[in-house]
GROMACS .gro file of C-alpha atoms in nm:
model
  500
    1MET     CA    1   4.845   7.685   0.828
    2ARG     CA    2   4.755   7.499   0.525
    3VAL     CA    3   4.411   7.602   0.396
    4LEU     CA    4   4.185   7.336   0.233
    5THR     CA    5   3.929   7.367  -0.033
    6GLU     CA    6   3.593   7.330   0.081
    7ARG     CA    7   3.329   7.132  -0.139
    8SER     CA    8   2.994   6.932  -0.101
    9THR     CA    9   2.865   6.642  -0.274
   10GLU     CA   10   2.594   6.391  -0.210
   11VAL     CA   11   2.823   6.062  -0.243
   12VAL     CA   12   3.198   6.047  -0.237
   13ILE     CA   13   3.379   5.732  -0.363
   14ALA     CA   14   3.741   5.670  -0.272
   15GLY     CA   15   3.908   5.490  -0.588
   16ALA     CA   16   3.852   5.496  -0.963
   17GLY     CA   17   3.901   5.138  -1.018
   18PRO     CA   18   3.622   4.933  -1.203
   19THR     CA   19   3.405   4.894  -0.889
   20GLY     CA   20   3.442   5.277  -0.800
   21LEU     CA   21   3.350   5.382  -1.164
   22MET     CA   22   3.085   5.127  -1.190
   23LEU     CA   23   2.909   5.278  -0.882
   24ALA     CA   24   2.974   5.625  -1.003
   25TYR     CA   25   2.786   5.578  -1.313
   26GLU     CA   26   2.504   5.390  -1.128
   27LEU     CA   27   2.456   5.679  -0.865
   28ALA     CA   28   2.496   5.953  -1.175
   29LEU     CA   29   2.253   5.784  -1.393
   30ALA     CA   30   1.979   5.786  -1.067
   31GLY     CA   31   2.080   6.193  -1.038
   32VAL     CA   32   2.292   6.170  -0.750
   33GLU     CA   33   2.595   6.387  -0.739
   34THR     CA   34   2.878   6.194  -0.724
   35LEU     CA   35   3.266   6.243  -0.670
   36VAL     CA   36   3.542   5.994  -0.739
   37LEU     CA   37   3.864   6.051  -0.532
   38GLU     CA   38   4.168   5.892  -0.685
   39LYS     CA   39   4.508   5.873  -0.538
   40LEU     CA   40   4.673   5.805  -0.870
   41ASP     CA   41   4.748   6.102  -1.123
   42GLN     CA   42   4.675   5.876  -1.423
   43ARG     CA   43   4.546   5.545  -1.494
   44ILE     CA   44   4.794   5.250  -1.525
   45GLU     CA   45   4.753   5.072  -1.850
   46GLN     CA   46   4.785   4.699  -1.697
   47VAL     CA   47   4.596   4.414  -1.799
   48LYS     CA   48   4.534   4.289  -1.447
   49GLY     CA   49   4.211   4.075  -1.401
   50GLY     CA   50   4.070   4.181  -1.745
   51ALA     CA   51   3.804   3.886  -1.752
   52ILE     CA   52   3.430   3.974  -1.782
   53GLN     CA   53   3.231   3.671  -1.673
   54PRO     CA   54   2.885   3.600  -1.816
   55ARG     CA   55   2.677   3.728  -1.529
   56THR     CA   56   2.867   4.055  -1.546
   57ALA     CA   57   2.821   4.086  -1.884
   58GLU     CA   58   2.476   4.051  -1.864
   59LEU     CA   59   2.461   4.316  -1.598
   60LEU     CA   60   2.670   4.573  -1.820
   61GLU     CA   61   2.423   4.496  -2.112
   62LEU     CA   62   2.134   4.650  -1.890
   63ARG     CA   63   2.296   4.947  -1.886
   64GLY     CA   64   2.424   4.960  -2.260
   65LEU     CA   65   2.769   4.926  -2.132
   66LEU     CA   66   2.869   4.589  -2.302
   67GLU     CA   67   2.902   4.692  -2.675
   68PRO     CA   68   3.164   4.977  -2.621
   69LEU     CA   69   3.382   4.717  -2.380
   70GLN     CA   70   3.328   4.437  -2.634
   71GLN     CA   71   3.470   4.653  -2.907
   72ARG     CA   72   3.806   4.611  -2.675
   73ALA     CA   73   3.791   4.258  -2.617
   74LEU     CA   74   4.119   4.065  -2.687
   75PRO     CA   75   4.090   3.783  -2.949
   76ARG     CA   76   3.989   3.446  -2.752
   77GLN     CA   77   3.861   3.127  -2.871
   78PRO     CA   78   3.490   3.078  -2.755
   79VAL     CA   79   3.583   2.854  -2.497
   80GLY     CA   80   3.428   2.804  -2.144
   81GLY     CA   81   3.539   2.928  -1.812
   82HIS     CA   82   3.771   2.712  -1.589
   83PHE     CA   83   3.759   2.565  -1.222
   84ALA     CA   84   4.115   2.564  -1.066
   85ALA     CA   85   4.258   2.559  -1.436
   86LEU     CA   86   4.149   2.191  -1.471
   87PRO     CA   87   4.122   2.086  -1.814
   88VAL     CA   88   3.753   2.076  -1.861
   89PRO     CA   89   3.571   2.405  -1.994
   90LEU     CA   90   3.272   2.480  -1.797
   91ASP     CA   91   2.925   2.502  -1.997
   92CYS     CA   92   2.714   2.788  -1.927
   93ALA     CA   93   2.458   2.723  -2.222
   94PRO     CA   94   2.204   2.552  -1.926
   95TRP     CA   95   2.203   2.893  -1.767
   96ARG     CA   96   2.026   3.068  -2.057
   97THR     CA   97   2.279   3.301  -2.112
   98ARG     CA   98   2.370   3.519  -2.454
   99TYR     CA   99   2.722   3.520  -2.308
  100PRO     CA  100   2.849   3.183  -2.237
  101PHE     CA  101   3.210   3.247  -2.257
  102PRO     CA  102   3.447   3.474  -2.083
  103ILE     CA  103   3.536   3.812  -2.228
  104GLY     CA  104   3.908   3.929  -2.227
  105ILE     CA  105   3.955   4.291  -2.198
  106PRO     CA  106   4.238   4.499  -2.033
  107GLN     CA  107   4.141   4.628  -1.684
  108TRP     CA  108   4.258   4.978  -1.778
  109GLU     CA  109   4.029   4.982  -2.083
  110ILE     CA  110   3.735   4.880  -1.872
  111GLU     CA  111   3.792   5.179  -1.632
  112GLU     CA  112   3.831   5.407  -1.928
  113VAL     CA  113   3.508   5.321  -2.112
  114LEU     CA  114   3.341   5.335  -1.740
  115GLU     CA  115   3.480   5.655  -1.668
  116GLU     CA  116   3.386   5.820  -1.999
  117ARG     CA  117   3.008   5.689  -1.929
  118ALA     CA  118   3.007   5.816  -1.562
  119THR     CA  119   3.170   6.166  -1.645
  120ALA     CA  120   2.891   6.168  -1.946
  121VAL     CA  121   2.587   6.124  -1.703
  122GLY     CA  122   2.742   6.374  -1.440
  123ALA     CA  123   2.985   6.178  -1.210
  124GLN     CA  124   3.316   6.389  -1.134
  125VAL     CA  125   3.668   6.193  -1.134
  126LEU     CA  126   3.954   6.374  -0.916
  127ARG     CA  127   4.263   6.220  -0.995
  128GLY     CA  128   4.588   6.291  -0.773
  129ALA     CA  129   4.340   6.321  -0.449
  130ALA     CA  130   4.462   6.036  -0.188
  131VAL     CA  131   4.232   6.036   0.088
  132SER     CA  132   4.419   6.121   0.416
  133GLU     CA  133   4.139   6.143   0.655
  134VAL     CA  134   3.787   6.058   0.718
  135GLU     CA  135   3.537   6.173   0.968
  136SER     CA  136   3.206   5.974   1.005
  137GLY     CA  137   2.898   6.116   1.183
  138ASP     CA  138   2.526   6.056   1.205
  139ASP     CA  139   2.470   6.276   0.948
  140GLY     CA  140   2.723   6.243   0.683
  141VAL     CA  141   3.087   6.231   0.632
  142VAL     CA  142   3.386   6.462   0.574
  143VAL     CA  143   3.688   6.342   0.362
  144THR     CA  144   4.006   6.476   0.338
  145ALA     CA  145   4.224   6.430   0.050
  146ASP     CA  146   4.517   6.674  -0.061
  147GLY     CA  147   4.433   6.978  -0.024
  148LEU     CA  148   4.048   6.897  -0.041
  149ARG     CA  149   3.805   6.861   0.219
  150VAL     CA  150   3.435   6.745   0.096
  151ARG     CA  151   3.143   6.721   0.300
  152ALA     CA  152   2.908   6.412   0.160
  153HIS     CA  153   2.617   6.230   0.291
  154TYR     CA  154   2.804   5.873   0.221
  155LEU     CA  155   3.143   5.769   0.140
  156VAL     CA  156   3.181   5.431  -0.032
  157ALA     CA  157   3.547   5.283  -0.045
  158CYS     CA  158   3.658   5.129  -0.340
  159ASP     CA  159   4.004   5.159  -0.280
  160GLY     CA  160   4.145   4.813  -0.295
  161GLY     CA  161   4.269   4.552  -0.102
  162HIS     CA  162   4.496   4.789   0.093
  163SER     CA  163   4.217   5.009   0.171
  164THR     CA  164   4.307   5.346   0.308
  165VAL     CA  165   3.959   5.398   0.427
  166ARG     CA  166   3.940   5.078   0.610
  167LYS     CA  167   4.253   5.155   0.756
  168LEU     CA  168   4.164   5.509   0.858
  169LEU     CA  169   3.857   5.388   1.039
  170GLY     CA  170   4.091   5.132   1.208
  171LEU     CA  171   3.832   4.826   1.085
  172PRO     CA  172   3.984   4.468   1.107
  173PHE     CA  173   4.007   4.263   0.806
  174PRO     CA  174   3.999   3.917   0.889
  175GLY     CA  175   4.078   3.595   0.711
  176ARG     CA  176   4.395   3.417   0.602
  177PRO     CA  177   4.714   3.601   0.527
  178GLY     CA  178   4.917   3.484   0.207
  179THR     CA  179   5.088   3.155   0.203
  180HIS     CA  180   5.293   3.257  -0.120
  181GLN     CA  181   5.386   3.524  -0.341
  182ALA     CA  182   5.357   3.548  -0.727
  183VAL     CA  183   5.425   3.813  -1.017
  184LEU     CA  184   5.187   3.971  -1.247
  185ALA     CA  185   5.326   4.187  -1.565
  186ASP     CA  186   5.248   4.283  -1.905
  187ILE     CA  187   5.553   4.210  -2.104
  188ARG     CA  188   5.674   4.205  -2.486
  189LEU     CA  189   5.869   3.896  -2.615
  190SER     CA  190   6.105   3.935  -2.900
  191ALA     CA  191   6.123   3.555  -2.961
  192VAL     CA  192   5.936   3.262  -2.838
  193SER     CA  193   5.986   2.904  -2.834
  194SER     CA  194   5.719   2.619  -2.941
  195LEU     CA  195   5.582   2.604  -2.572
  196VAL     CA  196   5.458   2.961  -2.576
  197PRO     CA  197   5.059   2.990  -2.634
  198ARG     CA  198   4.947   3.141  -2.960
  199GLN     CA  199   4.617   3.224  -2.871
  200MET     CA  200   4.406   3.285  -2.581
  201GLY     CA  201   4.195   3.003  -2.482
  202HIS     CA  202   4.121   2.763  -2.194
  203MET     CA  203   4.319   2.859  -1.890
  204SER     CA  204   4.456   2.488  -1.906
  205THR     CA  205   4.619   2.547  -2.204
  206LEU     CA  206   4.798   2.865  -2.093
  207THR     CA  207   4.959   2.706  -1.773
  208ARG     CA  208   5.299   2.523  -1.741
  209HIS     CA  209   5.479   2.358  -1.436
  210VAL     CA  210   5.850   2.310  -1.479
  211GLY     CA  211   6.089   2.213  -1.185
  212GLY     CA  212   5.906   2.380  -0.905
  213HIS     CA  213   5.830   2.707  -1.156
  214TRP     CA  214   5.498   2.773  -1.274
  215SER     CA  215   5.349   3.026  -1.533
  216MET     CA  216   5.065   3.131  -1.708
  217LEU     CA  217   5.105   3.326  -1.988
  218VAL     CA  218   4.858   3.488  -2.186
  219PRO     CA  219   4.915   3.611  -2.555
  220LEU     CA  220   4.741   3.953  -2.618
  221GLY     CA  221   4.791   3.988  -2.971
  222GLY     CA  222   5.155   4.070  -3.131
  223ASP     CA  223   5.442   4.062  -2.891
  224ARG     CA  224   5.212   4.145  -2.586
  225TYR     CA  225   5.186   3.899  -2.336
  226ARG     CA  226   5.033   3.892  -1.964
  227ILE     CA  227   5.265   3.650  -1.739
  228THR     CA  228   5.195   3.531  -1.416
  229PHE     CA  229   5.449   3.348  -1.245
  230GLY     CA  230   5.589   3.197  -0.914
  231ARG     CA  231   5.790   2.925  -0.760
  232ALA     CA  232   5.731   2.695  -0.516
  233ASP     CA  233   6.027   2.754  -0.275
  234GLN     CA  234   5.994   3.130  -0.358
  235THR     CA  235   6.089   3.335  -0.044
  236ASP     CA  236   5.867   3.633   0.090
  237THR     CA  237   5.932   3.938  -0.073
  238ASP     CA  238   5.797   4.302   0.017
  239ARG     CA  239   5.512   4.377  -0.207
  240ASP     CA  240   5.656   4.726  -0.292
  241THR     CA  241   5.992   4.575  -0.411
  242PRO     CA  242   6.028   4.639  -0.777
  243VAL     CA  243   5.997   4.348  -1.013
  244THR     CA  244   6.303   4.327  -1.218
  245HIS     CA  245   6.348   4.257  -1.596
  246ALA     CA  246   6.609   3.974  -1.522
  247GLU     CA  247   6.339   3.800  -1.252
  248ILE     CA  248   6.088   3.807  -1.544
  249ALA     CA  249   6.356   3.666  -1.810
  250ALA     CA  250   6.462   3.388  -1.556
  251ALA     CA  251   6.124   3.268  -1.499
  252LEU     CA  252   6.039   3.279  -1.892
  253ARG     CA  253   6.390   3.071  -1.943
  254ALA     CA  254   6.257   2.824  -1.689
  255VAL     CA  255   5.934   2.733  -1.817
  256TYR     CA  256   5.947   2.845  -2.188
  257GLY     CA  257   6.301   2.731  -2.257
  258PRO     CA  258   6.603   2.986  -2.363
  259GLU     CA  259   6.479   3.034  -2.705
  260THR     CA  260   6.186   3.276  -2.524
  261THR     CA  261   6.338   3.612  -2.494
  262LEU     CA  262   6.209   3.902  -2.286
  263ALA     CA  263   6.207   4.258  -2.495
  264ALA     CA  264   6.033   4.475  -2.238
  265VAL     CA  265   5.832   4.500  -1.939
  266ASP     CA  266   5.541   4.742  -1.974
  267ASN     CA  267   5.438   4.703  -1.577
  268ALA     CA  268   5.485   4.437  -1.326
  269SER     CA  269   5.337   4.386  -0.953
  270ARG     CA  270   5.357   4.155  -0.685
  271PHE     CA  271   5.041   3.993  -0.506
  272SER     CA  272   4.975   3.700  -0.268
  273ASP     CA  273   4.689   3.460  -0.186
  274ALA     CA  274   4.567   3.608   0.114
  275THR     CA  275   4.179   3.549   0.154
  276ARG     CA  276   4.009   3.823   0.388
  277GLN     CA  277   3.685   3.969   0.443
  278LEU     CA  278   3.522   4.272   0.622
  279GLU     CA  279   3.273   4.153   0.890
  280GLN     CA  280   3.037   4.451   0.799
  281TYR     CA  281   3.013   4.626   0.441
  282ARG     CA  282   2.844   4.933   0.595
  283VAL     CA  283   2.980   5.159   0.915
  284GLY     CA  284   2.745   5.400   0.942
  285ARG     CA  285   2.799   5.642   0.659
  286VAL     CA  286   3.067   5.457   0.513
  287LEU     CA  287   3.044   5.162   0.293
  288PHE     CA  288   3.278   4.925   0.154
  289ALA     CA  289   3.275   4.737  -0.211
  290GLY     CA  290   3.523   4.562  -0.430
  291ASP     CA  291   3.866   4.436  -0.309
  292ALA     CA  292   3.814   4.713  -0.007
  293ALA     CA  293   3.565   4.482   0.131
  294HIS     CA  294   3.700   4.153   0.017
  295ILE     CA  295   4.027   3.971  -0.108
  296HIS     CA  296   4.087   3.608  -0.234
  297PRO     CA  297   4.352   3.418  -0.449
  298PRO     CA  298   4.287   3.536  -0.829
  299LEU     CA  299   4.161   3.186  -0.934
  300GLY     CA  300   3.885   3.173  -1.172
  301GLY     CA  301   3.880   3.565  -1.283
  302GLN     CA  302   3.634   3.639  -0.981
  303GLY     CA  303   3.791   3.954  -0.857
  304LEU     CA  304   3.699   4.231  -1.098
  305ASN     CA  305   3.333   4.071  -1.124
  306LEU     CA  306   3.266   4.052  -0.781
  307GLY     CA  307   3.319   4.413  -0.730
  308LEU     CA  308   3.133   4.531  -1.047
  309GLN     CA  309   2.850   4.296  -0.917
  310ASP     CA  310   2.855   4.480  -0.581
  311ALA     CA  311   2.849   4.831  -0.725
  312PHE     CA  312   2.515   4.700  -0.943
  313ASN     CA  313   2.370   4.566  -0.609
  314LEU     CA  314   2.461   4.906  -0.389
  315GLY     CA  315   2.420   5.178  -0.697
  316TRP     CA  316   2.034   5.177  -0.701
  317LYS     CA  317   1.999   5.135  -0.322
  318LEU     CA  318   2.246   5.412  -0.221
  319ALA     CA  319   2.069   5.641  -0.470
  320ALA     CA  320   1.730   5.567  -0.313
  321ALA     CA  321   1.897   5.647   0.012
  322VAL     CA  322   2.047   5.965  -0.067
  323GLN     CA  323   1.714   6.099  -0.245
  324ASP     CA  324   1.497   5.997   0.040
  325ARG     CA  325   1.305   5.736  -0.168
  326ALA     CA  326   1.445   5.397   0.021
  327PRO     CA  327   1.232   5.194   0.257
  328SER     CA  328   1.368   5.107   0.602
  329GLY     CA  329   1.641   4.883   0.564
  330LEU     CA  330   1.681   4.905   0.170
  331LEU     CA  331   2.086   5.011   0.230
  332ASP     CA  332   2.127   4.754   0.481
  333SER     CA  333   2.025   4.501   0.244
  334TYR     CA  334   2.364   4.563   0.037
  335HIS     CA  335   2.574   4.394   0.306
  336ALA     CA  336   2.311   4.098   0.355
  337GLU     CA  337   2.290   4.008   0.007
  338ARG     CA  338   2.644   4.097  -0.095
  339HIS     CA  339   2.876   3.947   0.186
  340PRO     CA  340   2.730   3.598   0.142
  341ALA     CA  341   2.790   3.620  -0.214
  342ALA     CA  342   3.155   3.743  -0.182
  343ALA     CA  343   3.202   3.466   0.104
  344GLN     CA  344   3.071   3.188  -0.145
  345VAL     CA  345   3.380   3.350  -0.371
  346LEU     CA  346   3.639   3.282  -0.093
  347HIS     CA  347   3.506   2.966  -0.029
  348HIS     CA  348   3.567   2.815  -0.369
  349THR     CA  349   3.871   2.995  -0.470
  350SER     CA  350   4.011   2.854  -0.179
  351ALA     CA  351   3.913   2.501  -0.270
  352GLN     CA  352   4.055   2.574  -0.605
  353ARG     CA  353   4.397   2.668  -0.444
  354VAL     CA  354   4.423   2.320  -0.353
  355LEU     CA  355   4.364   2.178  -0.662
  356ALA     CA  356   4.563   2.434  -0.854
  357ASP     CA  357   4.887   2.357  -0.668
  358PRO     CA  358   5.156   2.346  -0.888
  359ASN     CA  359   5.343   2.083  -0.688
  360PRO     CA  360   5.061   1.871  -0.573
  361SER     CA  361   5.102   1.568  -0.317
  362THR     CA  362   5.013   1.240  -0.423
  363ASP     CA  363   4.694   1.275  -0.258
  364VAL     CA  364   4.611   1.611  -0.388
  365ALA     CA  365   4.726   1.446  -0.751
  366ALA     CA  366   4.461   1.165  -0.697
  367LEU     CA  367   4.194   1.442  -0.583
  368ARG     CA  368   4.261   1.641  -0.912
  369GLU     CA  369   4.188   1.331  -1.116
  370ILE     CA  370   3.872   1.238  -0.977
  371PHE     CA  371   3.756   1.576  -0.988
  372ILE     CA  372   3.829   1.619  -1.340
  373ASP     CA  373   3.600   1.304  -1.416
  374LEU     CA  374   3.325   1.471  -1.203
  375MET     CA  375   3.340   1.799  -1.409
  376ARG     CA  376   3.270   1.571  -1.709
  377LEU     CA  377   2.942   1.476  -1.568
  378PRO     CA  378   2.649   1.748  -1.678
  379ASP     CA  379   2.520   1.816  -1.323
  380THR     CA  380   2.863   1.861  -1.184
  381ASN     CA  381   2.978   2.113  -1.455
  382ARG     CA  382   2.648   2.307  -1.464
  383HIS     CA  383   2.694   2.376  -1.100
  384LEU     CA  384   3.046   2.483  -1.110
  385ALA     CA  385   2.959   2.678  -1.447
  386GLY     CA  386   2.693   2.865  -1.233
  387LEU     CA  387   2.934   2.946  -0.961
  388MET     CA  388   3.222   3.073  -1.179
  389SER     CA  389   3.000   3.259  -1.419
  390GLY     CA  390   2.776   3.419  -1.131
  391LEU     CA  391   2.455   3.279  -1.310
  392SER     CA  392   2.370   3.081  -1.040
  393LEU     CA  393   2.369   3.361  -0.762
  394SER     CA  394   2.030   3.420  -0.603
  395TYR     CA  395   1.918   3.630  -0.327
  396ALA     CA  396   1.679   3.525  -0.027
  397LEU     CA  397   1.395   3.730  -0.125
  398PRO     CA  398   1.039   3.635  -0.016
  399GLY     CA  399   0.781   3.513  -0.251
  400GLU     CA  400   0.593   3.189  -0.333
  401HIS     CA  401   0.693   3.184  -0.697
  402PRO     CA  402   1.020   3.028  -0.787
  403PRO     CA  403   1.184   3.342  -0.967
  404ALA     CA  404   1.183   3.527  -0.638
  405GLY     CA  405   1.531   3.628  -0.588
  406GLN     CA  406   1.659   3.472  -0.919
  407ARG     CA  407   1.844   3.658  -1.211
  408MET     CA  408   1.609   3.700  -1.504
  409PRO     CA  409   1.731   3.597  -1.839
  410ASP     CA  410   1.756   3.852  -2.133
  411ALA     CA  411   1.437   3.700  -2.307
  412GLU     CA  412   1.314   3.818  -2.641
  413LEU     CA  413   0.978   4.012  -2.582
  414VAL     CA  414   0.729   4.152  -2.789
  415THR     CA  415   0.571   4.517  -2.675
  416GLU     CA  416   0.340   4.764  -2.832
  417ALA     CA  417   0.624   4.930  -3.004
  418GLY     CA  418   0.752   4.597  -3.157
  419PRO     CA  419   0.990   4.316  -3.063
  420THR     CA  420   1.272   4.397  -2.826
  421ARG     CA  421   1.496   4.244  -2.581
  422LEU     CA  422   1.434   4.236  -2.188
  423SER     CA  423   1.798   4.392  -2.115
  424THR     CA  424   1.663   4.703  -2.307
  425LEU     CA  425   1.405   4.782  -2.040
  426PHE     CA  426   1.690   4.872  -1.778
  427ALA     CA  427   1.888   5.130  -1.943
  428ALA     CA  428   1.756   5.410  -1.725
  429GLY     CA  429   1.845   5.198  -1.408
  430HIS     CA  430   1.480   5.171  -1.334
  431ALA     CA  431   1.284   4.866  -1.160
  432VAL     CA  432   1.047   4.719  -1.401
  433LEU     CA  433   0.709   4.570  -1.355
  434LEU     CA  434   0.670   4.315  -1.652
  435ASP     CA  435   0.309   4.229  -1.730
  436LEU     CA  436   0.321   3.914  -1.976
  437ALA     CA  437  -0.049   3.820  -1.955
  438GLY     CA  438  -0.226   4.186  -1.916
  439THR     CA  439  -0.290   4.100  -1.550
  440VAL     CA  440  -0.190   4.433  -1.408
  441PRO     CA  441  -0.481   4.670  -1.344
  442ALA     CA  442  -0.491   4.960  -1.548
  443ASP     CA  443  -0.540   5.189  -1.269
  444LEU     CA  444  -0.231   5.075  -1.048
  445ARG     CA  445  -0.048   5.351  -0.921
  446LEU     CA  446   0.352   5.296  -0.896
  447PRO     CA  447   0.592   5.510  -0.767
  448PRO     CA  448   0.874   5.679  -0.986
  449ARG     CA  449   1.129   5.483  -1.124
  450VAL     CA  450   0.932   5.160  -1.148
  451ASP     CA  451   0.837   5.147  -1.495
  452LEU     CA  452   0.547   4.912  -1.603
  453VAL     CA  453   0.593   4.714  -1.925
  454ARG     CA  454   0.325   4.523  -2.086
  455ALA     CA  455   0.452   4.254  -2.322
  456THR     CA  456   0.433   3.887  -2.449
  457CYS     CA  457   0.710   3.627  -2.437
  458THR     CA  458   0.739   3.290  -2.577
  459ASP     CA  459   0.979   3.190  -2.329
  460GLY     CA  460   0.867   3.075  -1.997
  461LEU     CA  461   0.966   3.326  -1.751
  462GLY     CA  462   0.810   3.140  -1.434
  463ALA     CA  463   0.510   3.391  -1.368
  464GLU     CA  464   0.259   3.630  -1.558
  465VAL     CA  465   0.385   3.960  -1.365
  466LEU     CA  466   0.747   3.982  -1.249
  467LEU     CA  467   0.884   4.276  -1.068
  468ILE     CA  468   1.257   4.301  -1.149
  469ARG     CA  469   1.482   4.528  -0.970
  470PRO     CA  470   1.736   4.788  -1.135
  471ASP     CA  471   2.018   4.500  -1.104
  472GLY     CA  472   1.815   4.249  -1.274
  473TYR     CA  473   1.696   4.035  -1.001
  474VAL     CA  474   1.323   3.943  -0.959
  475CYS     CA  475   1.185   4.065  -0.594
  476TRP     CA  476   0.814   3.967  -0.684
  477ALA     CA  477   0.606   3.758  -0.900
  478ALA     CA  478   0.246   3.646  -0.940
  479ASP     CA  479  -0.010   3.487  -1.181
  480SER     CA  480  -0.333   3.682  -1.034
  481SER     CA  481  -0.439   4.058  -1.083
  482ALA     CA  482  -0.562   4.053  -0.733
  483ALA     CA  483  -0.188   3.982  -0.627
  484CYS     CA  484  -0.118   4.293  -0.805
  485GLY     CA  485  -0.326   4.505  -0.555
  486THR     CA  486  -0.192   4.385  -0.242
  487SER     CA  487   0.127   4.195  -0.235
  488LEU     CA  488   0.295   4.374  -0.487
  489LEU     CA  489   0.237   4.732  -0.350
  490THR     CA  490   0.392   4.608  -0.008
  491THR     CA  491   0.651   4.453  -0.205
  492ILE     CA  492   0.738   4.785  -0.397
  493ALA     CA  493   0.722   4.973  -0.055
  494ASP     CA  494   0.929   4.726   0.155
  495LYS     CA  495   1.195   4.656  -0.113
  496LEU     CA  496   1.215   4.890  -0.355
  497ALA     CA  497   1.099   5.252  -0.270
  498LYS     CA  498   0.871   5.433  -0.082
  499VAL     CA  499   0.518   5.485  -0.203
  500ARG     CA  500   0.404   5.845  -0.139
   0.00000   0.00000   0.00000
């Protein structure tokens, strides 16, 4: 009989991808004992979906995580994102962001930085630990993984689109199966034709459609490239069937000419355009985030960002629940807020797959032409830029002031200590009560992890006092001291933390 090693922790996370590691950082930062279980013995150095969108960049900046990631960024033209690879860059400037362009960083390097930071604040990452059993009860969970039996208050499944945790619990993953397959690979080229892109720019400049073949080739520096390709008449292949050197070489010749020579394949995998979403992100003591909760076609660089934003939304709420600081319903608000956010991404990626069809019908070609004209209109471009960047996302939070539920831009502030930026106030992962007009009474008692900051700001932020959640969204705003003594404390008690 096999003897299992027993241990306990407060939260166990399945999966050490970007979502799981970001969540581990958030929990450990709040003082929650966190263990990440990863089935792989070592990280796969694959670029994958390595595009950080503007809103994700803002969130990473809140925790001081953006700078070390930017140091690893790939060379890229300063050009806006895309919708369905149509040739009109999306302009994020109207959304008041410091990061109007997507940032290209290989996914494995994002994971490396996040793991370094998560372990530095106390999280543990255990590799070679594949989850094989999950028992969930009213008072906690027990997770078995390769000779280890872990007891925890909560389990969060961040283990990808083929989530083992989801399957062990027998949860349906409703949606639409894939209609076509494609290959994603990191490669090296020993010779290139004039058709091969020379630098990373707008997506429309990196894609080609030739004789039933389609490809997106992204230069990564030197002889390194990331290629995504497929065929209109491609037959279904088992996802686990290895991608061969000959298969990639044939696609390169077909799309970029015989002068383009494949030297090496660093790694390669297959994927489909399936669209699925869990009906509930919380099942008792088990929660789901990232691809374990939702998958969609990889259009517009949304997947990695959606998962990281899940982690930012869930982290502070789960920490409050573990530490008995959470008001009733706070943890359930994770599903209430993030399920619609993912549903919106699934919706617009479904629209993009029609417009991005490499072999469009006459009707779809006509629709593309009209849509391109519409994208050149400022209002249409702003709307799509907000969708694709995540900057337009808001949550349905109560409040009479317009800022309620909105993201708070990274404004310039002046405090007693001198000039600063709003983003610097969130490094500890606390909520911030920002008083811009001396409105908050001096004797107002706030619970722990809600920081009062008195400052001035030349930019209009929509109110004199703003209560901003740890994930950078406004959950209350007012212009009077009277409101600070009534609705403010009620909001804190209902939406942030128990007032003891």
